Amino acid sequence: MANIKSAKKRILTSAKRTERNKSVKSAVKTAVKKVVVAVEAGDKAAAETSFRAAEAALTAAASKGVLHKNTSSRKVSRLAKSVNAMN
């Protein structure tokens, strides 16, 4: 355990950030999975609505610094490509 006050604070703040980041990443993964499941099922309406939610979640995660902006953009692009490829 740290003895210095600033180090103790760092431990607490990093634990808080880790929990927040974990929560955001989990929400993003769930949103992306919903799109993938809808695409595989062939449900275009559900895929489009879940894609909008996933895009918003990815953009928010990138703006908060949880994901790199290029990672977010890449994932959005791939999801859009899969949704648009549906008939």
Short mmCIF file of C-alpha atoms in Angstrom, two decimals:
data_model
loop_
_atom_site.label_atom_id
_atom_site.label_comp_id
_atom_site.label_asym_id
_atom_site.label_seq_id
_atom_site.Cartn_x
_atom_site.Cartn_y
_atom_site.Cartn_z
CA MET A 1 0.00 0.00 0.00
CA ALA A 2 1.17 3.49 -0.80
CA ASN A 3 2.29 5.80 2.00
CA ILE A 4 2.22 9.10 0.13
CA LYS A 5 -1.10 10.93 0.03
CA SER A 6 -0.99 11.63 -3.72
CA ALA A 7 -0.21 7.97 -4.45
CA LYS A 8 -3.17 6.88 -2.32
CA LYS A 9 -5.41 9.27 -4.26
CA ARG A 10 -4.02 7.96 -7.55
CA ILE A 11 -4.96 4.41 -6.53
CA LEU A 12 -8.52 5.48 -5.77
CA THR A 13 -8.98 7.54 -8.93
CA SER A 14 -7.49 4.88 -11.18
CA ALA A 15 -9.82 2.28 -9.64
CA LYS A 16 -12.81 4.56 -10.36
CA ARG A 17 -11.67 5.13 -13.93
CA THR A 18 -11.09 1.43 -14.49
CA GLU A 19 -14.63 0.63 -13.37
CA ARG A 20 -16.11 3.36 -15.57
CA ASN A 21 -14.07 2.27 -18.60
CA LYS A 22 -15.04 -1.36 -18.05
CA SER A 23 -18.70 -0.38 -17.94
CA VAL A 24 -18.48 1.67 -21.14
CA LYS A 25 -16.56 -1.06 -22.99
CA SER A 26 -19.11 -3.65 -21.93
CA ALA A 27 -21.99 -1.48 -23.16
CA VAL A 28 -20.22 -0.98 -26.50
CA LYS A 29 -19.64 -4.72 -26.92
CA THR A 30 -23.30 -5.44 -26.15
CA ALA A 31 -24.49 -2.84 -28.67
CA VAL A 32 -22.18 -4.22 -31.37
CA LYS A 33 -23.29 -7.77 -30.66
CA LYS A 34 -26.95 -6.78 -31.07
CA VAL A 35 -26.17 -5.48 -34.57
CA VAL A 36 -24.24 -8.62 -35.50
CA VAL A 37 -27.05 -10.89 -34.26
CA ALA A 38 -29.67 -8.89 -36.18
CA VAL A 39 -27.58 -9.03 -39.37
CA GLU A 40 -27.08 -12.78 -39.04
CA ALA A 41 -30.81 -13.25 -38.44
CA GLY A 42 -31.57 -11.21 -41.57
CA ASP A 43 -33.73 -8.66 -39.73
CA LYS A 44 -32.92 -5.41 -41.52
CA ALA A 45 -35.19 -3.16 -39.41
CA ALA A 46 -33.70 -4.42 -36.14
CA ALA A 47 -30.20 -4.21 -37.58
CA GLU A 48 -30.68 -0.56 -38.56
CA THR A 49 -32.09 0.50 -35.20
CA SER A 50 -29.44 -1.38 -33.23
CA PHE A 51 -26.76 0.04 -35.56
CA ARG A 52 -27.78 3.59 -34.64
CA ALA A 53 -27.46 2.74 -30.95
CA ALA A 54 -24.11 1.02 -31.49
CA GLU A 55 -22.79 3.98 -33.48
CA ALA A 56 -23.77 6.36 -30.68
CA ALA A 57 -22.14 4.13 -28.06
CA LEU A 58 -18.91 3.82 -30.06
CA THR A 59 -18.73 7.57 -30.70
CA ALA A 60 -19.33 8.33 -27.02
CA ALA A 61 -16.65 5.84 -25.96
CA ALA A 62 -14.18 7.46 -28.36
CA SER A 63 -14.98 10.97 -27.14
CA LYS A 64 -14.48 9.88 -23.51
CA GLY A 65 -11.12 8.33 -24.36
CA VAL A 66 -12.17 4.77 -23.58
CA LEU A 67 -11.58 3.74 -27.20
CA HIS A 68 -9.21 5.29 -29.71
CA LYS A 69 -11.09 7.33 -32.30
CA ASN A 70 -9.76 5.23 -35.19
CA THR A 71 -10.85 2.03 -33.45
CA SER A 72 -14.32 3.47 -33.02
CA SER A 73 -14.46 4.62 -36.63
CA ARG A 74 -13.27 1.24 -37.90
CA LYS A 75 -15.93 -0.62 -35.92
CA VAL A 76 -18.68 1.76 -37.07
CA SER A 77 -17.54 1.39 -40.66
CA ARG A 78 -17.56 -2.40 -40.53
CA LEU A 79 -20.99 -2.48 -38.89
CA ALA A 80 -22.38 -0.05 -41.48
CA LYS A 81 -20.95 -2.16 -44.27
CA SER A 82 -22.59 -5.30 -42.91
CA VAL A 83 -25.97 -3.58 -42.41
CA ASN A 84 -25.88 -2.00 -45.87
CA ALA A 85 -25.03 -5.36 -47.48
CA MET A 86 -28.37 -6.77 -46.31
CA ASN A 87 -31.16 -7.05 -48.85
#
